[in-house]
Coordinates of C-alpha atoms in Angstrom, one line a residue:
X1 CA 37.4 -1.7 32.2
X2 CA 35.9 1.2 29.4
X3 CA 34.7 -0.2 26.1
X4 CA 38.1 0.0 23.3
X5 CA 37.2 2.5 21.2
X6 CA 36.9 2.5 17.3
X7 CA 38.7 5.5 15.9
X8 CA 38.2 6.6 12.6
X9 CA 41.0 9.3 11.2
X10 CA 40.8 10.7 7.5
X11 CA 40.7 7.6 5.3
X12 CA 42.4 5.0 7.8
X13 CA 40.3 2.8 9.9
X14 CA 42.0 1.7 13.2
X15 CA 40.3 -1.3 14.8
X16 CA 41.9 -2.0 18.1
X17 CA 41.1 -5.7 18.7
X18 CA 43.0 -7.7 21.8
X19 CA 45.3 -4.9 22.0
X20 CA 46.5 -5.2 18.4
X21 CA 46.0 -1.8 15.5
X22 CA 44.9 -3.2 12.0
X23 CA 45.1 -0.5 9.7
X24 CA 42.7 -0.9 6.7
X25 CA 43.5 1.4 3.7
X26 CA 41.6 2.2 0.2
X27 CA 44.8 1.2 -1.5
X28 CA 47.4 -0.1 0.3
X29 CA 48.4 -1.9 3.3
X30 CA 51.7 0.1 3.8
X31 CA 51.5 1.8 7.3
X32 CA 53.4 5.2 7.6
X33 CA 54.4 7.3 10.5
X34 CA 50.9 8.7 11.3
X35 CA 49.5 5.3 11.6
X36 CA 52.7 4.4 14.3
X37 CA 51.4 7.7 16.1
X38 CA 47.8 6.7 16.2
X39 CA 48.8 3.4 17.8
X40 CA 50.8 5.1 20.4
X41 CA 48.2 7.7 21.2
X42 CA 45.6 5.0 21.5
X43 CA 48.3 3.1 24.0
X44 CA 48.3 6.5 25.7
X45 CA 44.7 6.9 26.2
X46 CA 44.8 3.5 27.9
X47 CA 47.4 4.7 30.2
X48 CA 45.6 7.9 31.1
X49 CA 42.6 6.0 32.0
X50 CA 44.6 3.9 34.2
X51 CA 43.8 0.8 32.2
X52 CA 46.8 -1.3 32.9
X53 CA 45.1 -4.4 31.5
X54 CA 44.1 -2.9 28.4
X55 CA 47.6 -1.3 27.9
X56 CA 49.4 -4.6 28.3
X57 CA 47.4 -6.1 25.4
X58 CA 50.0 -3.7 23.5
X59 CA 52.9 -5.3 24.0
X60 CA 53.9 -8.9 22.0
X61 CA 55.7 -10.4 25.0
X62 CA 53.9 -12.3 27.7
X63 CA 51.1 -9.9 28.9
X64 CA 52.0 -10.5 32.4
X65 CA 55.4 -10.2 32.1
X66 CA 56.9 -8.5 35.6
X67 CA 58.7 -5.7 33.6
X68 CA 56.0 -4.7 31.7
X69 CA 53.5 -4.6 34.6
X70 CA 55.9 -2.6 36.4
X71 CA 56.5 -0.2 33.9
X72 CA 52.7 0.5 33.0
X73 CA 52.1 0.6 36.5
X74 CA 54.8 3.6 37.0
X75 CA 53.3 5.2 33.7
X76 CA 49.7 4.9 35.1
X77 CA 51.2 6.6 38.5
X78 CA 50.3 4.0 40.6
X79 CA 53.3 3.0 41.7
X80 CA 57.1 3.8 41.7
X81 CA 60.0 1.8 40.0
X82 CA 59.9 -0.4 42.7
X83 CA 56.4 -1.5 42.0
X84 CA 55.3 -1.3 45.3
X85 CA 55.2 1.9 47.0
X86 CA 53.1 5.1 45.4
X87 CA 54.8 7.6 43.4
X88 CA 55.9 10.9 44.7
X89 CA 54.9 12.7 41.8
X90 CA 53.4 12.4 38.4
X91 CA 54.6 10.9 34.8
X92 CA 52.8 11.4 31.7
X93 CA 53.9 10.5 28.1
X94 CA 53.6 13.0 25.0
X95 CA 53.0 10.5 22.4
X96 CA 51.8 13.2 20.0
X97 CA 55.4 14.5 19.6
X98 CA 57.0 11.4 19.2
X99 CA 60.2 11.0 17.0
X100 CA 59.5 7.8 14.6
X101 CA 62.1 5.9 12.8
X102 CA 60.7 3.7 10.1
X103 CA 63.8 2.6 8.2
X104 CA 63.3 -1.0 9.1
X105 CA 60.7 -2.4 7.1
X106 CA 59.6 -4.9 9.8
X107 CA 59.3 -2.6 12.9
X108 CA 59.1 1.2 13.9
X109 CA 61.7 3.1 16.5
X110 CA 59.6 5.5 18.4
X111 CA 61.4 8.0 20.7
X112 CA 58.2 9.3 23.1
X113 CA 58.8 12.0 25.7
X114 CA 57.8 11.7 29.3
X115 CA 57.4 14.7 31.6
X116 CA 57.8 14.5 35.7
X117 CA 55.8 17.0 37.4
X118 CA 55.3 17.8 41.3
X119 CA 54.0 21.0 43.0
X120 CA 57.1 21.5 44.9
X121 CA 59.8 21.4 42.0
X122 CA 60.3 22.5 38.3
X123 CA 58.9 19.5 35.7
X124 CA 61.9 17.8 33.9
X125 CA 61.8 15.6 31.0
X126 CA 63.0 12.1 30.0
X127 CA 62.1 9.3 27.1
X128 CA 61.1 6.0 26.6
X129 CA 62.4 4.0 23.5
X130 CA 59.7 1.7 22.0
X131 CA 60.3 -0.8 19.4
X132 CA 57.0 -1.5 17.5
X133 CA 56.9 -4.8 15.7
X134 CA 54.4 -5.7 12.6
X135 CA 52.3 -8.5 13.2
X136 CA 49.7 -10.4 10.9
X137 CA 47.5 -8.2 8.5
X138 CA 48.9 -5.0 9.2
X139 CA 48.7 -5.0 12.9
X140 CA 51.1 -3.6 15.7
X141 CA 52.4 -4.5 19.0
X142 CA 55.2 -3.3 21.4
X143 CA 57.9 -5.9 21.2
X144 CA 60.6 -3.8 23.5
X145 CA 61.1 -0.7 25.8
X146 CA 64.8 0.9 26.2
X147 CA 63.9 2.6 29.4
X148 CA 67.4 2.9 30.7
X149 CA 67.5 6.6 30.5
X150 CA 63.9 7.1 31.9
X151 CA 64.7 4.8 35.1
X152 CA 67.8 6.8 36.0
X153 CA 65.8 9.9 35.5
X154 CA 63.0 8.8 37.3
X155 CA 65.4 7.9 40.3
X156 CA 67.1 11.1 40.1
X157 CA 64.0 13.4 40.3
X158 CA 62.4 11.2 43.0
X159 CA 65.7 12.2 45.0
X160 CA 65.0 15.6 44.5
X161 CA 61.3 15.3 45.6
X162 CA 62.3 13.7 48.6
X163 CA 65.0 16.2 49.4
X164 CA 62.4 19.3 48.8
X165 CA 59.2 17.4 50.7
X166 CA 60.8 15.8 53.6
X167 CA 62.4 16.8 57.1
X168 CA 65.8 15.5 57.3
X169 CA 65.5 13.9 60.3
X170 CA 63.1 11.7 58.4
X171 CA 65.6 10.6 56.0
X172 CA 68.8 10.4 57.4
X173 CA 70.4 8.7 60.2
X174 CA 71.8 11.0 63.5
X175 CA 75.2 9.8 62.8
X176 CA 74.8 10.5 58.7
X177 CA 73.4 14.0 59.9
X178 CA 76.6 14.7 62.4
X179 CA 78.9 14.0 59.3
X180 CA 77.4 16.0 57.2
X181 CA 78.2 18.9 59.5
X182 CA 81.7 18.0 60.1
X183 CA 81.9 17.5 56.1
X184 CA 80.9 21.2 56.1
X185 CA 83.7 22.3 58.4
X186 CA 86.3 20.4 56.6
X187 CA 85.9 21.8 53.3
X188 CA 87.5 25.1 54.9
X189 CA 90.8 22.5 54.1
X190 CA 89.9 20.5 51.7
X191 CA 88.3 20.9 48.0
X192 CA 85.7 18.2 49.4
X193 CA 84.9 15.3 51.3
X194 CA 83.7 12.6 48.9
X195 CA 82.9 9.7 51.8
X196 CA 82.0 8.7 55.2
X197 CA 83.3 5.4 56.5
X198 CA 81.3 4.5 60.0
X199 CA 83.3 2.1 61.6
X200 CA 82.8 0.7 65.1
X201 CA 80.5 3.6 65.8
X202 CA 83.0 6.3 64.8
X203 CA 83.1 7.9 61.5
X204 CA 86.5 8.7 58.8
X205 CA 86.6 11.1 56.6
X206 CA 87.8 10.7 52.8
X207 CA 89.1 14.1 52.0
X208 CA 90.1 15.1 48.2
X209 CA 92.1 17.9 46.9
X210 CA 91.2 18.9 43.0
X211 CA 88.2 17.8 40.9
X212 CA 86.0 14.5 40.3
X213 CA 84.4 14.0 37.0
X214 CA 82.5 10.9 35.8
X215 CA 85.3 9.0 34.8
X216 CA 86.5 8.7 38.3
X217 CA 83.5 6.5 39.3
X218 CA 83.2 4.9 35.5
X219 CA 86.6 4.4 34.4
X220 CA 85.7 1.4 31.9
X221 CA 83.3 3.6 29.9
X222 CA 85.6 4.8 27.1
X223 CA 83.7 7.4 25.4
X224 CA 83.0 9.6 28.5
X225 CA 83.0 13.2 27.2
X226 CA 83.7 16.4 29.1
X227 CA 86.1 16.9 32.1
X228 CA 88.3 14.4 33.4
X229 CA 89.0 13.5 37.0
X230 CA 92.1 15.6 38.7
X231 CA 91.9 14.4 42.3
X232 CA 94.4 13.2 45.1
X233 CA 92.7 11.8 48.3
X234 CA 93.5 11.6 51.8
X235 CA 91.6 10.5 55.5
X236 CA 90.8 11.9 58.1
X237 CA 90.1 10.0 61.7
X238 CA 87.3 10.9 63.8
X239 CA 89.4 13.1 65.9
X240 CA 89.6 15.1 62.7
X241 CA 93.5 14.4 62.4
X242 CA 94.9 14.0 58.7
X243 CA 95.9 9.9 59.2
X244 CA 96.7 9.0 55.7
X245 CA 98.4 12.3 53.7
X246 CA 96.4 13.6 50.4
X247 CA 98.4 12.1 47.9
X248 CA 96.4 8.9 46.8
X249 CA 94.4 8.1 43.7
X250 CA 92.3 5.9 46.0
X251 CA 91.6 4.9 49.3
X252 CA 89.4 1.7 49.8
X253 CA 87.1 0.9 52.6
X254 CA 88.9 0.7 56.0
X255 CA 89.5 -3.1 56.8
X256 CA 88.0 -4.0 53.2
X257 CA 91.1 -6.1 51.9
X258 CA 92.7 -7.0 55.1
X259 CA 91.0 -6.7 58.4
X260 CA 92.3 -3.5 60.5
X261 CA 94.6 -2.3 57.2
X262 CA 93.6 0.4 54.6
X263 CA 94.4 -0.3 50.9
X264 CA 95.8 2.6 49.4
X265 CA 96.4 3.1 45.3
X266 CA 98.9 5.5 43.6
X267 CA 100.2 5.6 40.0
X268 CA 98.8 2.0 39.7
X269 CA 100.9 0.7 42.6
X270 CA 99.3 -0.4 45.9
X271 CA 100.1 -0.2 49.5
X272 CA 98.7 -0.3 53.1
X273 CA 98.0 2.1 56.4
X274 CA 96.4 0.9 59.5
X275 CA 93.6 2.6 60.9
X276 CA 96.1 4.9 63.3
X277 CA 97.9 6.2 60.5
X278 CA 101.0 4.2 60.3
X279 CA 102.4 3.5 56.5
X280 CA 102.4 -0.5 56.9
X281 CA 103.4 -1.2 53.2
X282 CA 104.6 1.6 50.9
X283 CA 102.6 2.3 47.6
X284 CA 105.2 0.1 45.3
X285 CA 103.7 -3.2 44.5
X286 CA 101.6 -4.1 41.6
X287 CA 99.3 -6.4 43.2
X288 CA 98.5 -7.4 46.4
X289 CA 96.6 -11.0 46.8
X290 CA 95.2 -11.3 50.6
X291 CA 95.7 -14.8 51.9
X292 CA 93.2 -17.0 53.7
X293 CA 94.4 -19.7 56.3
X294 CA 98.1 -19.1 56.3
X295 CA 101.1 -17.4 58.2
X296 CA 101.4 -14.4 56.1
X297 CA 98.8 -11.7 55.5
X298 CA 98.9 -11.4 51.5
X299 CA 101.1 -12.1 48.7
X300 CA 102.9 -8.8 46.7
X301 CA 104.1 -8.8 43.0
X302 CA 106.8 -6.1 42.4
X303 CA 108.2 -6.3 38.8
X304 CA 108.2 -9.9 38.2
X305 CA 109.2 -10.5 42.0
X306 CA 106.9 -11.9 45.0
X307 CA 106.8 -11.2 48.4
X308 CA 105.4 -12.2 51.7
X309 CA 103.4 -9.6 54.0
X310 CA 104.0 -11.0 57.1
X311 CA 101.3 -11.1 60.1
X312 CA 104.1 -8.5 61.9
X313 CA 103.5 -6.2 58.8
X314 CA 107.2 -6.8 57.7
X315 CA 108.0 -7.8 54.3
X316 CA 109.8 -10.9 53.5
X317 CA 113.0 -11.8 51.2
X318 CA 112.2 -12.1 47.5
X319 CA 110.4 -15.4 47.3
X320 CA 112.9 -17.5 45.3
X321 CA 110.9 -19.8 42.4
X322 CA 107.8 -19.5 43.5
X323 CA 104.7 -20.5 40.9
X324 CA 101.8 -18.2 41.4
X325 CA 99.9 -21.5 40.4
X326 CA 101.0 -22.9 43.2
X327 CA 99.8 -20.3 46.0
X328 CA 96.4 -19.8 43.9
X329 CA 94.3 -21.7 46.1
X330 CA 95.7 -19.8 49.1
X331 CA 94.2 -16.2 47.9
X332 CA 91.1 -15.1 49.4
X333 CA 87.9 -15.7 47.5
X334 CA 89.6 -18.0 44.9
X335 CA 87.4 -21.0 44.5
X336 CA 84.5 -19.5 46.3
X337 CA 80.8 -18.5 45.4
X338 CA 79.8 -16.1 48.0
X339 CA 77.0 -13.1 48.0
X340 CA 78.0 -9.3 48.8
X341 CA 75.4 -6.5 50.0
X342 CA 75.0 -3.8 52.5
X343 CA 75.1 -6.5 55.4
X344 CA 78.4 -8.0 54.4
X345 CA 80.5 -6.0 56.7
X346 CA 79.2 -3.9 59.9
X347 CA 81.1 -0.8 58.7
X348 CA 79.1 1.1 56.4
X349 CA 80.4 3.7 53.9
X350 CA 78.6 6.3 52.5
X351 CA 78.4 9.2 50.0
X352 CA 78.6 12.6 51.2
X353 CA 75.6 13.9 49.6
X354 CA 72.2 13.9 49.8
X355 CA 71.6 12.6 46.3
X356 CA 73.0 9.7 46.2
X357 CA 71.3 7.5 48.8
X358 CA 73.5 3.8 48.8
X359 CA 76.2 2.7 50.6
X360 CA 79.6 2.0 48.9
X361 CA 82.2 -0.6 48.9
X362 CA 85.6 0.1 47.2
X363 CA 86.5 -3.5 45.7
X364 CA 89.6 -5.1 46.9
X365 CA 92.3 -4.3 44.2
X366 CA 93.0 -8.1 43.0
X367 CA 89.3 -8.7 42.4
X368 CA 89.0 -5.5 40.1
X369 CA 92.6 -7.0 38.3
X370 CA 90.6 -10.2 37.9
X371 CA 88.4 -8.4 36.3
X372 CA 85.3 -10.1 38.8
X373 CA 84.1 -7.1 40.5
X374 CA 83.8 -3.5 39.4
X375 CA 86.2 -1.2 41.6
X376 CA 83.2 0.6 42.9
X377 CA 79.7 -1.2 44.4
X378 CA 76.7 0.6 45.8
X379 CA 74.2 -1.4 48.1
X380 CA 71.6 -0.2 50.2
X381 CA 72.0 2.0 52.7
X382 CA 70.9 1.1 56.5
X383 CA 71.5 4.4 57.6
X384 CA 69.2 6.4 55.1
X385 CA 65.7 5.9 56.6
X386 CA 64.0 5.1 52.8
X387 CA 62.9 1.8 52.3
X388 CA 63.6 0.0 48.8
X389 CA 60.0 0.4 48.3
X390 CA 59.9 3.9 48.7
X391 CA 63.1 4.4 46.4
X392 CA 62.2 2.4 43.6
X393 CA 64.4 1.6 41.4
X394 CA 67.5 3.5 42.1
X395 CA 71.2 3.2 41.8
X396 CA 72.7 0.3 43.5
X397 CA 72.2 -3.3 44.2
X398 CA 70.7 -5.4 46.7
X399 CA 73.5 -8.0 46.4
X400 CA 76.0 -9.3 44.1
X401 CA 76.3 -12.9 43.7
X402 CA 79.5 -14.4 42.6
X403 CA 79.3 -18.2 41.8
X404 CA 82.7 -20.0 41.1
X405 CA 82.1 -22.6 38.3
X406 CA 85.1 -24.7 38.0
X407 CA 88.7 -24.8 37.3
X408 CA 90.6 -26.6 34.5
X409 CA 93.9 -27.2 33.5
X410 CA 94.9 -27.2 29.6
X411 CA 95.2 -31.0 28.6
X412 CA 98.0 -30.1 26.2
X413 CA 101.4 -29.1 27.6
X414 CA 99.9 -27.4 31.0
X415 CA 101.1 -24.0 30.6
X416 CA 97.9 -22.5 31.8
X417 CA 94.7 -23.2 33.8
X418 CA 91.3 -21.4 33.8
X419 CA 88.7 -20.8 36.0
X420 CA 85.0 -19.3 35.7
X421 CA 82.7 -17.6 37.8
X422 CA 79.3 -15.9 37.2
X423 CA 78.4 -12.6 38.6
X424 CA 75.0 -11.4 38.9
X425 CA 73.9 -8.3 40.2
X426 CA 70.4 -8.2 41.7
X427 CA 69.4 -4.3 41.0
X428 CA 67.8 -2.5 43.2
X429 CA 64.0 -2.1 41.9
X430 CA 61.5 -3.5 39.3
X431 CA 65.0 -4.7 37.4
X432 CA 66.2 -7.1 39.9
X433 CA 68.5 -9.9 39.3
X434 CA 69.0 -8.1 35.2
X435 CA 72.7 -8.1 35.1
X436 CA 74.9 -11.1 34.2
X437 CA 78.6 -11.3 33.8
X438 CA 80.7 -14.2 32.7
X439 CA 84.2 -14.2 33.9
X440 CA 87.2 -16.0 33.3
X441 CA 90.9 -16.4 35.2
X442 CA 93.8 -17.4 33.2
X443 CA 96.7 -18.6 35.3
X444 CA 99.6 -18.1 32.7
X445 CA 102.4 -20.3 33.8
X446 CA 104.9 -19.1 31.0
X447 CA 104.4 -15.5 32.6
X448 CA 103.9 -16.6 36.1
X449 CA 100.9 -14.3 36.2
X450 CA 97.0 -14.4 37.0
X451 CA 95.1 -12.4 34.8
X452 CA 91.4 -11.9 34.0
X453 CA 88.2 -11.3 31.8
X454 CA 84.4 -10.5 32.1
X455 CA 82.0 -9.7 29.6
X456 CA 78.0 -9.6 29.7
X457 CA 76.4 -12.7 28.6
X458 CA 73.9 -10.4 26.8
X459 CA 73.9 -9.9 23.2
X460 CA 70.5 -8.6 22.4
X461 CA 69.7 -5.5 21.0
X462 CA 67.5 -3.9 23.7
X463 CA 68.3 -4.1 27.8
X464 CA 68.7 -7.0 28.8
X465 CA 71.1 -9.9 30.5
X466 CA 69.0 -12.1 33.3
X467 CA 70.4 -14.9 35.0
X468 CA 70.7 -17.6 32.1
X469 CA 69.2 -21.3 33.2
X470 CA 68.3 -24.4 31.3
X471 CA 70.2 -26.8 29.4
X472 CA 72.9 -24.8 28.1
X473 CA 75.9 -23.8 30.4
X474 CA 79.3 -23.7 28.5
X475 CA 82.4 -22.6 29.6
X476 CA 85.9 -23.2 28.2
X477 CA 89.0 -21.3 27.0
X478 CA 91.2 -22.5 24.6
X479 CA 94.9 -21.2 23.5
X480 CA 94.8 -20.3 20.0
X481 CA 98.5 -19.4 20.1
X482 CA 101.2 -18.1 23.0
X483 CA 99.0 -14.5 22.9
X484 CA 95.6 -15.2 21.5
X485 CA 92.6 -17.3 24.1
X486 CA 89.3 -18.5 22.8
X487 CA 86.5 -17.8 25.7
X488 CA 83.5 -19.5 25.0
X489 CA 80.6 -19.3 26.9
X490 CA 76.8 -19.7 26.7
X491 CA 74.9 -16.1 26.1
X492 CA 71.7 -14.7 25.2
X493 CA 71.8 -13.4 21.6
X494 CA 68.1 -13.2 20.6
X495 CA 68.6 -13.5 17.0
X496 CA 65.7 -14.0 14.6
X497 CA 65.8 -16.2 12.2
X498 CA 64.7 -16.7 8.6
X499 CA 61.3 -18.3 9.6
X500 CA 60.1 -15.2 11.5
X501 CA 58.4 -17.2 14.3
X502 CA 61.7 -18.5 15.3
X503 CA 64.5 -16.7 17.4
X504 CA 67.9 -18.2 18.0
X505 CA 67.6 -17.3 21.8
X506 CA 70.9 -18.9 23.1
X507 CA 74.0 -19.8 21.9
X508 CA 78.1 -19.8 22.5
X509 CA 79.7 -16.3 22.2
X510 CA 83.3 -16.5 21.4
X511 CA 85.6 -14.1 22.8
X512 CA 88.8 -13.4 21.5
X513 CA 91.0 -12.4 24.1
X514 CA 95.0 -11.1 23.6
X515 CA 97.2 -11.2 26.1
X516 CA 98.9 -7.4 26.2
X517 CA 100.8 -5.9 29.0
X518 CA 99.4 -8.6 32.0
X519 CA 95.8 -7.8 30.4
X520 CA 93.4 -10.2 28.5
X521 CA 92.1 -7.3 25.8
X522 CA 88.9 -8.8 23.4
X523 CA 89.5 -8.2 19.8
X524 CA 86.3 -6.1 18.6
X525 CA 83.9 -7.9 16.4
X526 CA 80.1 -7.3 16.0
X527 CA 79.4 -10.3 15.1
X528 CA 77.6 -13.1 17.3
X529 CA 79.2 -16.3 15.5
X530 CA 83.3 -17.4 16.0
X531 CA 83.9 -16.4 11.9
X532 CA 86.0 -13.4 11.8
X533 CA 89.4 -14.6 13.5
X534 CA 89.5 -18.5 13.5
X535 CA 89.1 -21.1 10.6
X536 CA 86.2 -23.0 11.3
X537 CA 85.8 -27.3 11.7
X538 CA 83.2 -29.1 13.1
X539 CA 84.2 -28.3 17.1
X540 CA 82.5 -24.8 16.2
X541 CA 78.8 -26.6 15.7
X542 CA 79.0 -29.3 18.3
X543 CA 77.4 -26.5 20.8
X544 CA 74.4 -26.2 23.0
X545 CA 71.7 -23.7 21.2
X546 CA 68.4 -22.4 22.3
X547 CA 65.5 -22.1 19.8
X548 CA 62.2 -20.0 20.5
X549 CA 59.7 -21.1 18.7
X550 CA 56.1 -19.1 18.1
X551 CA 57.8 -15.6 19.1
X552 CA 55.9 -12.5 19.8
X553 CA 52.9 -15.3 20.9
X554 CA 51.2 -16.1 24.1
X555 CA 52.4 -19.7 23.0
X556 CA 55.8 -19.3 22.6
X557 CA 58.1 -22.1 23.4
X558 CA 61.9 -23.2 23.7
X559 CA 63.8 -25.7 23.1
X560 CA 67.7 -26.5 23.3
X561 CA 69.9 -28.9 20.7
X562 CA 73.6 -29.6 20.6
X563 CA 74.5 -29.2 17.2
X564 CA 74.5 -25.9 14.6
X565 CA 71.6 -27.0 12.4
X566 CA 71.3 -25.8 8.7
X567 CA 68.9 -22.6 9.8
X568 CA 71.8 -21.8 12.2
X569 CA 74.5 -22.3 9.4
X570 CA 72.6 -20.1 7.2
X571 CA 72.6 -17.0 10.0
X572 CA 76.6 -17.5 10.5
X573 CA 77.4 -17.4 7.1
X574 CA 75.1 -14.4 6.1
X575 CA 76.4 -12.9 9.2
X576 CA 79.4 -12.4 7.3
X577 CA 78.4 -10.9 4.5
X578 CA 76.2 -8.5 6.7
X579 CA 79.1 -7.2 8.3
X580 CA 80.2 -5.6 5.4
X581 CA 76.8 -4.3 4.8
X582 CA 75.9 -6.6 2.0
X583 CA 72.4 -6.4 0.4
X584 CA 70.7 -9.3 0.1
X585 CA 67.9 -10.2 -2.4
X586 CA 65.8 -11.5 0.5
X587 CA 64.8 -8.7 2.4
X588 CA 64.2 -10.6 5.6
X589 CA 67.8 -11.1 5.6
X590 CA 68.7 -7.3 5.6
X591 CA 65.8 -6.9 8.4
X592 CA 67.5 -9.6 10.5
X593 CA 70.8 -7.7 10.5
X594 CA 70.2 -4.2 10.1
X595 CA 70.4 -3.1 14.0
X596 CA 73.3 -5.3 14.5
X597 CA 75.7 -3.0 12.1
X598 CA 75.6 0.3 12.0
X599 CA 73.8 2.6 9.2
X600 CA 73.1 -0.7 7.6
X601 CA 70.2 0.5 5.4
X602 CA 69.0 0.6 1.7
X603 CA 70.9 3.3 0.4
X604 CA 74.2 2.0 2.4
X605 CA 74.3 -1.5 1.2
X606 CA 76.7 -3.3 -1.1
X607 CA 75.5 -5.2 -4.0
X608 CA 78.6 -7.2 -4.1
X609 CA 81.3 -7.4 -1.0
X610 CA 83.6 -10.5 -2.3
X611 CA 86.7 -8.0 -2.7
X612 CA 86.1 -7.4 1.0
X613 CA 86.2 -10.6 2.4
X614 CA 89.1 -11.8 4.2
X615 CA 91.0 -15.4 4.0
X616 CA 89.6 -16.5 6.9
X617 CA 85.7 -15.2 6.1
X618 CA 86.3 -16.5 2.4
X619 CA 87.4 -20.0 4.2
X620 CA 84.6 -20.0 7.0
X621 CA 81.7 -19.6 3.8
X622 CA 82.9 -22.4 2.3
X623 CA 83.4 -24.5 5.2
X624 CA 79.3 -23.7 5.7
X625 CA 78.5 -23.9 2.3
X626 CA 79.7 -27.2 2.4
X627 CA 77.5 -28.2 5.2
X628 CA 74.4 -26.7 3.9
X629 CA 74.6 -28.5 0.2
X630 CA 75.1 -31.7 2.0
X631 CA 72.1 -33.8 1.8
X632 CA 72.0 -34.0 5.8
X633 CA 73.9 -32.4 7.7
X634 CA 77.2 -34.0 8.8
X635 CA 78.9 -32.8 12.0
X636 CA 82.0 -35.1 12.9
X637 CA 83.2 -35.1 16.8
X638 CA 87.0 -33.4 16.5
X639 CA 89.4 -34.2 19.1
X640 CA 89.9 -31.3 21.3
X641 CA 93.6 -31.4 21.1
X642 CA 93.5 -31.9 17.3
X643 CA 91.2 -28.2 17.0
X644 CA 93.9 -26.5 18.7

């Protein structure tokens, strides 16, 4: 390992000690952009030299952290984003031209350009976003890295290099290469061929007319700009006969919902074809629930009425007085824990693309309606001859794990029951197992319907969301009234506390869900605590919290408690004020909340926000103040029914 340098630039002396930079000024100790840039340049010098151990010392987190090691392995061109295989192109950092934001007095945000280069292709650029934290005596460490765009751009460039430098026969199976050729012929009749579904050694072709844009694959992203999709889809058999006409919004995997049938969607309604192209069920039904171990294939919903799809493919008469709660245990996958991967089905659907290497699963519509799984799921593709190691941190998942937690009935008047799931996305590459969501099903007995809601369990400001474990594992659903529900689930929030050595790492997050047109819609809030929509009582303080002590040090520890301490109550109260851009006298409070609320900087902060507070805000501030002003924290146990 090279000797750590001592740099002397202008009147500033920078001493690198243990990876932290200490700025010694002749007059004051307030560093500026030049100091941050020098810090980044010195970090980049270690990266260029390939000194992973030395470069890791620039990070506040555990220096042996897997993600840090993989990032540094990529930046030093030792591996790709998978952390194992050698890279097939070079990465370099341009710290000289970094964009640095110093609006937060406690940290700097630096956007550092990266360049991808390979002899056979033009160079391309990306960016890494570093959060740099001040430590004692004017030193610096990197506390966070947002690599979302970098990883995506890396994967895209990697695919371009592979296609440019590798013979097709070494990438694609004969089955895929044959499908590519057929797809080219079909383009004379259709605008495009989207996917191939390989079933029993034969290939079906998903054809379309119209145009496809990003909103087709990511319909939940509201702010997607640009062109919108306008397409109709059909299915062509291995004999090149059109067995499903080009008139549907979506055609699912063959046998994906019910064996031997193909689910289709049009105008928000669902139906079925069989693999011979016979229309089994017109797309007239809002919901289709496949059944397990019953005399019928599926339960169908049309308006307010329910029907059965029988095993002979006929539809029953309307079922009189059916209670959806009674049928719920018979619906496929309900109450089950399971894992989905490319091994879950012998059939393989893949993209008609040389840029997308994953296989594709289109989720049965009822699981999408329940918000348990996304509409499109991408997994490794056994027909593409590229290992996970060689592809690195690309698109798709190694697996999706769906864990059924519990189901509960309302203890009041028994008008609803709830069920809870945890879904862990084991993402391909170095960030595997990173993304976790919490899901709740509401069985609404008043309206005889099932609705679902899904949310990330991560509310920190950096990239994250790993599977939570430990003492805290709370899930509950409470009715505030007939149309508003409170979904409480343990989440990772990573909120620093007044004591800068502490962080509130885990806490219950309260989602407030309105029942609108057969869906659970979350009320929007940037707050982390339940102070905006309900008047608090002691039940909101009787929760499980995780506090990290000694943050940004190697000796960091975690402890769980089962009530809100006065430190946590201070966070709750001051978050209310911060949501109105209040200017705190103590700058520490400004620093804690400035990233949570948009444009929260000195020139936009308010000296007083009392006139803006709602009735609920004022009530909750008074409630919290009463607790804070008590000599000892007095939290009474509240009867769950009474609190409703």
